[in-house]
Amino acid sequence: MTLAEYGESVMTLATRGLESKTLDPYMAGWGCRVVPSLGHLRVRMITNGAVDRTAYAWISDECLVARRRRHAQPASLRSHCSG
């Protein structure tokens, strides 16, 4: 069973009792990050290393996006936002 299949089968149980303000970002993260990155792997094949590498890749991607946004800003705003 893949992680995506497993998540689909237990998501109702895993998210019971969560308020929508919590559930919405959790589900967005699941659908936009976890499933595309790890969803194809069999649950038994997911290791700490695989999760760590995936999380580091997400962080790296966010840093690149932030850097691109910063460089796309006008110089006056860029200097203000960079501290």
mmCIF file with all atom_site columns, N, CA and C in Angstrom, residues 7-66:
data_model
loop_
_atom_site.group_PDB
_atom_site.id
_atom_site.type_symbol
_atom_site.label_atom_id
_atom_site.label_alt_id
_atom_site.label_comp_id
_atom_site.label_asym_id
_atom_site.label_entity_id
_atom_site.label_seq_id
_atom_site.pdbx_PDB_ins_code
_atom_site.Cartn_x
_atom_site.Cartn_y
_atom_site.Cartn_z
_atom_site.occupancy
_atom_site.B_iso_or_equiv
_atom_site.pdbx_formal_charge
_atom_site.auth_seq_id
_atom_site.auth_comp_id
_atom_site.auth_asym_id
_atom_site.auth_atom_id
_atom_site.pdbx_PDB_model_num
ATOM 1   N N  . GLY A 1 7  ? -3.098  7.142  3.312  1.00 0.00 ? 7  GLY A N  1
ATOM 2   C CA . GLY A 1 7  ? -3.665  8.409  3.769  1.00 0.00 ? 7  GLY A CA 1
ATOM 3   C C  . GLY A 1 7  ? -5.130  8.534  3.423  1.00 0.00 ? 7  GLY A C  1
ATOM 4   N N  . GLU A 1 8  ? -5.468  8.137  2.212  1.00 0.00 ? 8  GLU A N  1
ATOM 5   C CA . GLU A 1 8  ? -6.860  8.189  1.787  1.00 0.00 ? 8  GLU A CA 1
ATOM 6   C C  . GLU A 1 8  ? -7.737  7.302  2.664  1.00 0.00 ? 8  GLU A C  1
ATOM 7   N N  . SER A 1 9  ? -7.215  6.145  3.053  1.00 0.00 ? 9  SER A N  1
ATOM 8   C CA . SER A 1 9  ? -8.012  5.202  3.836  1.00 0.00 ? 9  SER A CA 1
ATOM 9   C C  . SER A 1 9  ? -8.184  5.613  5.296  1.00 0.00 ? 9  SER A C  1
ATOM 10  N N  . VAL A 1 10 ? -7.277  6.423  5.834  1.00 0.00 ? 10 VAL A N  1
ATOM 11  C CA . VAL A 1 10 ? -7.365  6.789  7.259  1.00 0.00 ? 10 VAL A CA 1
ATOM 12  C C  . VAL A 1 10 ? -7.568  8.282  7.502  1.00 0.00 ? 10 VAL A C  1
ATOM 13  N N  . MET A 1 11 ? -7.695  9.066  6.451  1.00 0.00 ? 11 MET A N  1
ATOM 14  C CA . MET A 1 11 ? -7.748  10.519 6.628  1.00 0.00 ? 11 MET A CA 1
ATOM 15  C C  . MET A 1 11 ? -8.903  10.964 7.514  1.00 0.00 ? 11 MET A C  1
ATOM 16  N N  . THR A 1 12 ? -10.063 10.371 7.360  1.00 0.00 ? 12 THR A N  1
ATOM 17  C CA . THR A 1 12 ? -11.205 10.755 8.188  1.00 0.00 ? 12 THR A CA 1
ATOM 18  C C  . THR A 1 12 ? -10.901 10.521 9.660  1.00 0.00 ? 12 THR A C  1
ATOM 19  N N  . LEU A 1 13 ? -10.321 9.388  9.968  1.00 0.00 ? 13 LEU A N  1
ATOM 20  C CA . LEU A 1 13 ? -9.953  9.078  11.348 1.00 0.00 ? 13 LEU A CA 1
ATOM 21  C C  . LEU A 1 13 ? -8.839  10.001 11.840 1.00 0.00 ? 13 LEU A C  1
ATOM 22  N N  . ALA A 1 14 ? -7.847  10.231 11.000 1.00 0.00 ? 14 ALA A N  1
ATOM 23  C CA . ALA A 1 14 ? -6.691  11.039 11.395 1.00 0.00 ? 14 ALA A CA 1
ATOM 24  C C  . ALA A 1 14 ? -7.055  12.497 11.638 1.00 0.00 ? 14 ALA A C  1
ATOM 25  N N  . THR A 1 15 ? -8.081  12.982 10.979 1.00 0.00 ? 15 THR A N  1
ATOM 26  C CA . THR A 1 15 ? -8.416  14.401 11.084 1.00 0.00 ? 15 THR A CA 1
ATOM 27  C C  . THR A 1 15 ? -9.668  14.668 11.912 1.00 0.00 ? 15 THR A C  1
ATOM 28  N N  . ARG A 1 16 ? -10.220 13.647 12.498 1.00 0.00 ? 16 ARG A N  1
ATOM 29  C CA . ARG A 1 16 ? -11.444 13.866 13.275 1.00 0.00 ? 16 ARG A CA 1
ATOM 30  C C  . ARG A 1 16 ? -11.160 14.825 14.436 1.00 0.00 ? 16 ARG A C  1
ATOM 31  N N  . GLY A 1 17 ? -12.093 15.690 14.673 1.00 0.00 ? 17 GLY A N  1
ATOM 32  C CA . GLY A 1 17 ? -11.969 16.629 15.772 1.00 0.00 ? 17 GLY A CA 1
ATOM 33  C C  . GLY A 1 17 ? -11.169 17.882 15.464 1.00 0.00 ? 17 GLY A C  1
ATOM 34  N N  . LEU A 1 18 ? -10.545 17.947 14.299 1.00 0.00 ? 18 LEU A N  1
ATOM 35  C CA . LEU A 1 18 ? -9.789  19.150 13.954 1.00 0.00 ? 18 LEU A CA 1
ATOM 36  C C  . LEU A 1 18 ? -10.741 20.249 13.487 1.00 0.00 ? 18 LEU A C  1
ATOM 37  N N  . GLU A 1 19 ? -10.467 21.456 13.902 1.00 0.00 ? 19 GLU A N  1
ATOM 38  C CA . GLU A 1 19 ? -11.252 22.588 13.422 1.00 0.00 ? 19 GLU A CA 1
ATOM 39  C C  . GLU A 1 19 ? -10.854 22.883 11.981 1.00 0.00 ? 19 GLU A C  1
ATOM 40  N N  . SER A 1 20 ? -11.770 23.503 11.246 1.00 0.00 ? 20 SER A N  1
ATOM 41  C CA . SER A 1 20 ? -11.488 23.760 9.829  1.00 0.00 ? 20 SER A CA 1
ATOM 42  C C  . SER A 1 20 ? -10.280 24.665 9.649  1.00 0.00 ? 20 SER A C  1
ATOM 43  N N  . LYS A 1 21 ? -10.030 25.569 10.600 1.00 0.00 ? 21 LYS A N  1
ATOM 44  C CA . LYS A 1 21 ? -8.862  26.447 10.459 1.00 0.00 ? 21 LYS A CA 1
ATOM 45  C C  . LYS A 1 21 ? -7.560  25.656 10.566 1.00 0.00 ? 21 LYS A C  1
ATOM 46  N N  . THR A 1 22 ? -7.615  24.475 11.163 1.00 0.00 ? 22 THR A N  1
ATOM 47  C CA . THR A 1 22 ? -6.462  23.582 11.220 1.00 0.00 ? 22 THR A CA 1
ATOM 48  C C  . THR A 1 22 ? -6.509  22.581 10.078 1.00 0.00 ? 22 THR A C  1
ATOM 49  N N  . LEU A 1 23 ? -7.673  22.044 9.826  1.00 0.00 ? 23 LEU A N  1
ATOM 50  C CA . LEU A 1 23 ? -7.837  21.008 8.804  1.00 0.00 ? 23 LEU A CA 1
ATOM 51  C C  . LEU A 1 23 ? -7.478  21.512 7.406  1.00 0.00 ? 23 LEU A C  1
ATOM 52  N N  . ASP A 1 24 ? -7.890  22.712 7.070  1.00 0.00 ? 24 ASP A N  1
ATOM 53  C CA . ASP A 1 24 ? -7.636  23.235 5.722  1.00 0.00 ? 24 ASP A CA 1
ATOM 54  C C  . ASP A 1 24 ? -6.142  23.272 5.384  1.00 0.00 ? 24 ASP A C  1
ATOM 55  N N  . PRO A 1 25 ? -5.283  23.858 6.249  1.00 0.00 ? 25 PRO A N  1
ATOM 56  C CA . PRO A 1 25 ? -3.850  23.836 5.916  1.00 0.00 ? 25 PRO A CA 1
ATOM 57  C C  . PRO A 1 25 ? -3.253  22.430 5.940  1.00 0.00 ? 25 PRO A C  1
ATOM 58  N N  . TYR A 1 26 ? -3.733  21.565 6.846  1.00 0.00 ? 26 TYR A N  1
ATOM 59  C CA . TYR A 1 26 ? -3.229  20.189 6.873  1.00 0.00 ? 26 TYR A CA 1
ATOM 60  C C  . TYR A 1 26 ? -3.513  19.503 5.548  1.00 0.00 ? 26 TYR A C  1
ATOM 61  N N  . MET A 1 27 ? -4.748  19.645 5.064  1.00 0.00 ? 27 MET A N  1
ATOM 62  C CA . MET A 1 27 ? -5.126  18.984 3.820  1.00 0.00 ? 27 MET A CA 1
ATOM 63  C C  . MET A 1 27 ? -4.402  19.603 2.623  1.00 0.00 ? 27 MET A C  1
ATOM 64  N N  . ALA A 1 28 ? -4.176  20.898 2.667  1.00 0.00 ? 28 ALA A N  1
ATOM 65  C CA . ALA A 1 28 ? -3.411  21.541 1.590  1.00 0.00 ? 28 ALA A CA 1
ATOM 66  C C  . ALA A 1 28 ? -1.984  21.002 1.572  1.00 0.00 ? 28 ALA A C  1
ATOM 67  N N  . GLY A 1 29 ? -1.377  20.877 2.734  1.00 0.00 ? 29 GLY A N  1
ATOM 68  C CA . GLY A 1 29 ? -0.026  20.322 2.821  1.00 0.00 ? 29 GLY A CA 1
ATOM 69  C C  . GLY A 1 29 ? 0.026   18.884 2.345  1.00 0.00 ? 29 GLY A C  1
ATOM 70  N N  . TRP A 1 30 ? -0.975  18.116 2.725  1.00 0.00 ? 30 TRP A N  1
ATOM 71  C CA . TRP A 1 30 ? -1.044  16.721 2.298  1.00 0.00 ? 30 TRP A CA 1
ATOM 72  C C  . TRP A 1 30 ? -1.129  16.646 0.776  1.00 0.00 ? 30 TRP A C  1
ATOM 73  N N  . GLY A 1 31 ? -2.051  17.413 0.201  1.00 0.00 ? 31 GLY A N  1
ATOM 74  C CA . GLY A 1 31 ? -2.273  17.337 -1.240 1.00 0.00 ? 31 GLY A CA 1
ATOM 75  C C  . GLY A 1 31 ? -1.201  18.002 -2.090 1.00 0.00 ? 31 GLY A C  1
ATOM 76  N N  . CYS A 1 32 ? -0.621  19.075 -1.584 1.00 0.00 ? 32 CYS A N  1
ATOM 77  C CA . CYS A 1 32 ? 0.351   19.842 -2.383 1.00 0.00 ? 32 CYS A CA 1
ATOM 78  C C  . CYS A 1 32 ? 1.799   19.452 -2.125 1.00 0.00 ? 32 CYS A C  1
ATOM 79  N N  . ARG A 1 33 ? 2.060   18.851 -0.985 1.00 0.00 ? 33 ARG A N  1
ATOM 80  C CA . ARG A 1 33 ? 3.446   18.537 -0.633 1.00 0.00 ? 33 ARG A CA 1
ATOM 81  C C  . ARG A 1 33 ? 3.675   17.038 -0.442 1.00 0.00 ? 33 ARG A C  1
ATOM 82  N N  . VAL A 1 34 ? 2.928   16.453 0.482  1.00 0.00 ? 34 VAL A N  1
ATOM 83  C CA . VAL A 1 34 ? 3.214   15.074 0.887  1.00 0.00 ? 34 VAL A CA 1
ATOM 84  C C  . VAL A 1 34 ? 2.925   14.084 -0.236 1.00 0.00 ? 34 VAL A C  1
ATOM 85  N N  . VAL A 1 35 ? 1.732   14.130 -0.784 1.00 0.00 ? 35 VAL A N  1
ATOM 86  C CA . VAL A 1 35 ? 1.372   13.145 -1.815 1.00 0.00 ? 35 VAL A CA 1
ATOM 87  C C  . VAL A 1 35 ? 2.263   13.263 -3.055 1.00 0.00 ? 35 VAL A C  1
ATOM 88  N N  . PRO A 1 36 ? 2.508   14.467 -3.591 1.00 0.00 ? 36 PRO A N  1
ATOM 89  C CA . PRO A 1 36 ? 3.397   14.533 -4.757 1.00 0.00 ? 36 PRO A CA 1
ATOM 90  C C  . PRO A 1 36 ? 4.823   14.059 -4.470 1.00 0.00 ? 36 PRO A C  1
ATOM 91  N N  . SER A 1 37 ? 5.299   14.275 -3.252 1.00 0.00 ? 37 SER A N  1
ATOM 92  C CA . SER A 1 37 ? 6.687   13.926 -2.929 1.00 0.00 ? 37 SER A CA 1
ATOM 93  C C  . SER A 1 37 ? 6.863   12.484 -2.476 1.00 0.00 ? 37 SER A C  1
ATOM 94  N N  . LEU A 1 38 ? 5.958   12.018 -1.643 1.00 0.00 ? 38 LEU A N  1
ATOM 95  C CA . LEU A 1 38 ? 6.127   10.701 -1.018 1.00 0.00 ? 38 LEU A CA 1
ATOM 96  C C  . LEU A 1 38 ? 4.965   9.745  -1.269 1.00 0.00 ? 38 LEU A C  1
ATOM 97  N N  . GLY A 1 39 ? 3.886   10.231 -1.841 1.00 0.00 ? 39 GLY A N  1
ATOM 98  C CA . GLY A 1 39 ? 2.675   9.426  -1.986 1.00 0.00 ? 39 GLY A CA 1
ATOM 99  C C  . GLY A 1 39 ? 2.840   8.152  -2.792 1.00 0.00 ? 39 GLY A C  1
ATOM 100 N N  . HIS A 1 40 ? 3.796   8.126  -3.708 1.00 0.00 ? 40 HIS A N  1
ATOM 101 C CA . HIS A 1 40 ? 4.004   6.949  -4.562 1.00 0.00 ? 40 HIS A CA 1
ATOM 102 C C  . HIS A 1 40 ? 4.760   5.825  -3.842 1.00 0.00 ? 40 HIS A C  1
ATOM 103 N N  . LEU A 1 41 ? 5.377   6.150  -2.716 1.00 0.00 ? 41 LEU A N  1
ATOM 104 C CA . LEU A 1 41 ? 6.178   5.151  -1.994 1.00 0.00 ? 41 LEU A CA 1
ATOM 105 C C  . LEU A 1 41 ? 5.305   4.226  -1.166 1.00 0.00 ? 41 LEU A C  1
ATOM 106 N N  . ARG A 1 42 ? 5.717   2.975  -1.108 1.00 0.00 ? 42 ARG A N  1
ATOM 107 C CA . ARG A 1 42 ? 5.040   2.043  -0.213 1.00 0.00 ? 42 ARG A CA 1
ATOM 108 C C  . ARG A 1 42 ? 5.351   2.467  1.213  1.00 0.00 ? 42 ARG A C  1
ATOM 109 N N  . VAL A 1 43 ? 4.356   2.373  2.076  1.00 0.00 ? 43 VAL A N  1
ATOM 110 C CA . VAL A 1 43 ? 4.514   2.827  3.462  1.00 0.00 ? 43 VAL A CA 1
ATOM 111 C C  . VAL A 1 43 ? 5.736   2.190  4.105  1.00 0.00 ? 43 VAL A C  1
ATOM 112 N N  . ARG A 1 44 ? 5.955   0.914  3.869  1.00 0.00 ? 44 ARG A N  1
ATOM 113 C CA . ARG A 1 44 ? 7.103   0.210  4.472  1.00 0.00 ? 44 ARG A CA 1
ATOM 114 C C  . ARG A 1 44 ? 8.446   0.728  3.978  1.00 0.00 ? 44 ARG A C  1
ATOM 115 N N  . MET A 1 45 ? 8.450   1.429  2.851  1.00 0.00 ? 45 MET A N  1
ATOM 116 C CA . MET A 1 45 ? 9.700   1.916  2.267  1.00 0.00 ? 45 MET A CA 1
ATOM 117 C C  . MET A 1 45 ? 10.047  3.342  2.709  1.00 0.00 ? 45 MET A C  1
ATOM 118 N N  . ILE A 1 46 ? 9.149   3.978  3.436  1.00 0.00 ? 46 ILE A N  1
ATOM 119 C CA . ILE A 1 46 ? 9.401   5.356  3.862  1.00 0.00 ? 46 ILE A CA 1
ATOM 120 C C  . ILE A 1 46 ? 10.312  5.329  5.083  1.00 0.00 ? 46 ILE A C  1
ATOM 121 N N  . THR A 1 47 ? 11.450  5.977  4.946  1.00 0.00 ? 47 THR A N  1
ATOM 122 C CA . THR A 1 47 ? 12.448  6.007  6.013  1.00 0.00 ? 47 THR A CA 1
ATOM 123 C C  . THR A 1 47 ? 12.580  7.427  6.558  1.00 0.00 ? 47 THR A C  1
ATOM 124 N N  . ASN A 1 48 ? 13.243  7.528  7.698  1.00 0.00 ? 48 ASN A N  1
ATOM 125 C CA . ASN A 1 48 ? 13.537  8.856  8.245  1.00 0.00 ? 48 ASN A CA 1
ATOM 126 C C  . ASN A 1 48 ? 14.306  9.681  7.224  1.00 0.00 ? 48 ASN A C  1
ATOM 127 N N  . GLY A 1 49 ? 15.254  9.044  6.544  1.00 0.00 ? 49 GLY A N  1
ATOM 128 C CA . GLY A 1 49 ? 16.059  9.743  5.547  1.00 0.00 ? 49 GLY A CA 1
ATOM 129 C C  . GLY A 1 49 ? 15.216  10.286 4.407  1.00 0.00 ? 49 GLY A C  1
ATOM 130 N N  . ALA A 1 50 ? 14.249  9.497  3.935  1.00 0.00 ? 50 ALA A N  1
ATOM 131 C CA . ALA A 1 50 ? 13.382  9.951  2.845  1.00 0.00 ? 50 ALA A CA 1
ATOM 132 C C  . ALA A 1 50 ? 12.569  11.164 3.278  1.00 0.00 ? 50 ALA A C  1
ATOM 133 N N  . VAL A 1 51 ? 12.065  11.124 4.496  1.00 0.00 ? 51 VAL A N  1
ATOM 134 C CA . VAL A 1 51 ? 11.284  12.247 5.016  1.00 0.00 ? 51 VAL A CA 1
ATOM 135 C C  . VAL A 1 51 ? 12.177  13.472 5.196  1.00 0.00 ? 51 VAL A C  1
ATOM 136 N N  . ASP A 1 52 ? 13.367  13.275 5.751  1.00 0.00 ? 52 ASP A N  1
ATOM 137 C CA . ASP A 1 52 ? 14.303  14.394 5.940  1.00 0.00 ? 52 ASP A CA 1
ATOM 138 C C  . ASP A 1 52 ? 14.665  15.047 4.607  1.00 0.00 ? 52 ASP A C  1
ATOM 139 N N  . ARG A 1 53 ? 15.019  14.231 3.613  1.00 0.00 ? 53 ARG A N  1
ATOM 140 C CA . ARG A 1 53 ? 15.388  14.776 2.302  1.00 0.00 ? 53 ARG A CA 1
ATOM 141 C C  . ARG A 1 53 ? 14.226  15.554 1.685  1.00 0.00 ? 53 ARG A C  1
ATOM 142 N N  . THR A 1 54 ? 13.029  15.025 1.850  1.00 0.00 ? 54 THR A N  1
ATOM 143 C CA . THR A 1 54 ? 11.850  15.689 1.306  1.00 0.00 ? 54 THR A CA 1
ATOM 144 C C  . THR A 1 54 ? 11.609  17.021 2.003  1.00 0.00 ? 54 THR A C  1
ATOM 145 N N  . ALA A 1 55 ? 11.694  17.024 3.321  1.00 0.00 ? 55 ALA A N  1
ATOM 146 C CA . ALA A 1 55 ? 11.491  18.271 4.071  1.00 0.00 ? 55 ALA A CA 1
ATOM 147 C C  . ALA A 1 55 ? 12.557  19.305 3.713  1.00 0.00 ? 55 ALA A C  1
ATOM 148 N N  . TYR A 1 56 ? 13.805  18.872 3.599  1.00 0.00 ? 56 TYR A N  1
ATOM 149 C CA . TYR A 1 56 ? 14.874  19.793 3.201  1.00 0.00 ? 56 TYR A CA 1
ATOM 150 C C  . TYR A 1 56 ? 14.620  20.362 1.809  1.00 0.00 ? 56 TYR A C  1
ATOM 151 N N  . ALA A 1 57 ? 14.112  19.536 0.910  1.00 0.00 ? 57 ALA A N  1
ATOM 152 C CA . ALA A 1 57 ? 13.804  20.012 -0.443 1.00 0.00 ? 57 ALA A CA 1
ATOM 153 C C  . ALA A 1 57 ? 12.692  21.057 -0.401 1.00 0.00 ? 57 ALA A C  1
ATOM 154 N N  . TRP A 1 58 ? 11.675  20.830 0.432  1.00 0.00 ? 58 TRP A N  1
ATOM 155 C CA . TRP A 1 58 ? 10.599  21.818 0.560  1.00 0.00 ? 58 TRP A CA 1
ATOM 156 C C  . TRP A 1 58 ? 11.148  23.141 1.078  1.00 0.00 ? 58 TRP A C  1
ATOM 157 N N  . ILE A 1 59 ? 12.004  23.074 2.090  1.00 0.00 ? 59 ILE A N  1
ATOM 158 C CA . ILE A 1 59 ? 12.587  24.288 2.663  1.00 0.00 ? 59 ILE A CA 1
ATOM 159 C C  . ILE A 1 59 ? 13.420  25.009 1.614  1.00 0.00 ? 59 ILE A C  1
ATOM 160 N N  . SER A 1 60 ? 14.223  24.255 0.889  1.00 0.00 ? 60 SER A N  1
ATOM 161 C CA . SER A 1 60 ? 15.056  24.837 -0.161 1.00 0.00 ? 60 SER A CA 1
ATOM 162 C C  . SER A 1 60 ? 14.197  25.505 -1.229 1.00 0.00 ? 60 SER A C  1
ATOM 163 N N  . ASP A 1 61 ? 13.120  24.847 -1.623 1.00 0.00 ? 61 ASP A N  1
ATOM 164 C CA . ASP A 1 61 ? 12.213  25.415 -2.618 1.00 0.00 ? 61 ASP A CA 1
ATOM 165 C C  . ASP A 1 61 ? 11.622  26.731 -2.125 1.00 0.00 ? 61 ASP A C  1
ATOM 166 N N  . GLU A 1 62 ? 11.222  26.778 -0.862 1.00 0.00 ? 62 GLU A N  1
ATOM 167 C CA . GLU A 1 62 ? 10.650  28.001 -0.300 1.00 0.00 ? 62 GLU A CA 1
ATOM 168 C C  . GLU A 1 62 ? 11.680  29.120 -0.271 1.00 0.00 ? 62 GLU A C  1
ATOM 169 N N  . CYS A 1 63 ? 12.921  28.792 0.042  1.00 0.00 ? 63 CYS A N  1
ATOM 170 C CA . CYS A 1 63 ? 13.980  29.806 0.058  1.00 0.00 ? 63 CYS A CA 1
ATOM 171 C C  . CYS A 1 63 ? 14.202  30.371 -1.337 1.00 0.00 ? 63 CYS A C  1
ATOM 172 N N  . LEU A 1 64 ? 14.172  29.509 -2.350 1.00 0.00 ? 64 LEU A N  1
ATOM 173 C CA . LEU A 1 64 ? 14.342  29.979 -3.729 1.00 0.00 ? 64 LEU A CA 1
ATOM 174 C C  . LEU A 1 64 ? 13.198  30.891 -4.146 1.00 0.00 ? 64 LEU A C  1
ATOM 175 N N  . VAL A 1 65 ? 11.978  30.509 -3.774 1.00 0.00 ? 65 VAL A N  1
ATOM 176 C CA . VAL A 1 65 ? 10.814  31.323 -4.116 1.00 0.00 ? 65 VAL A CA 1
ATOM 177 C C  . VAL A 1 65 ? 10.915  32.681 -3.433 1.00 0.00 ? 65 VAL A C  1
ATOM 178 N N  . ALA A 1 66 ? 11.274  32.680 -2.152 1.00 0.00 ? 66 ALA A N  1
ATOM 179 C CA . ALA A 1 66 ? 11.405  33.941 -1.413 1.00 0.00 ? 66 ALA A CA 1
ATOM 180 C C  . ALA A 1 66 ? 12.499  34.809 -2.026 1.00 0.00 ? 66 ALA A C  1
#
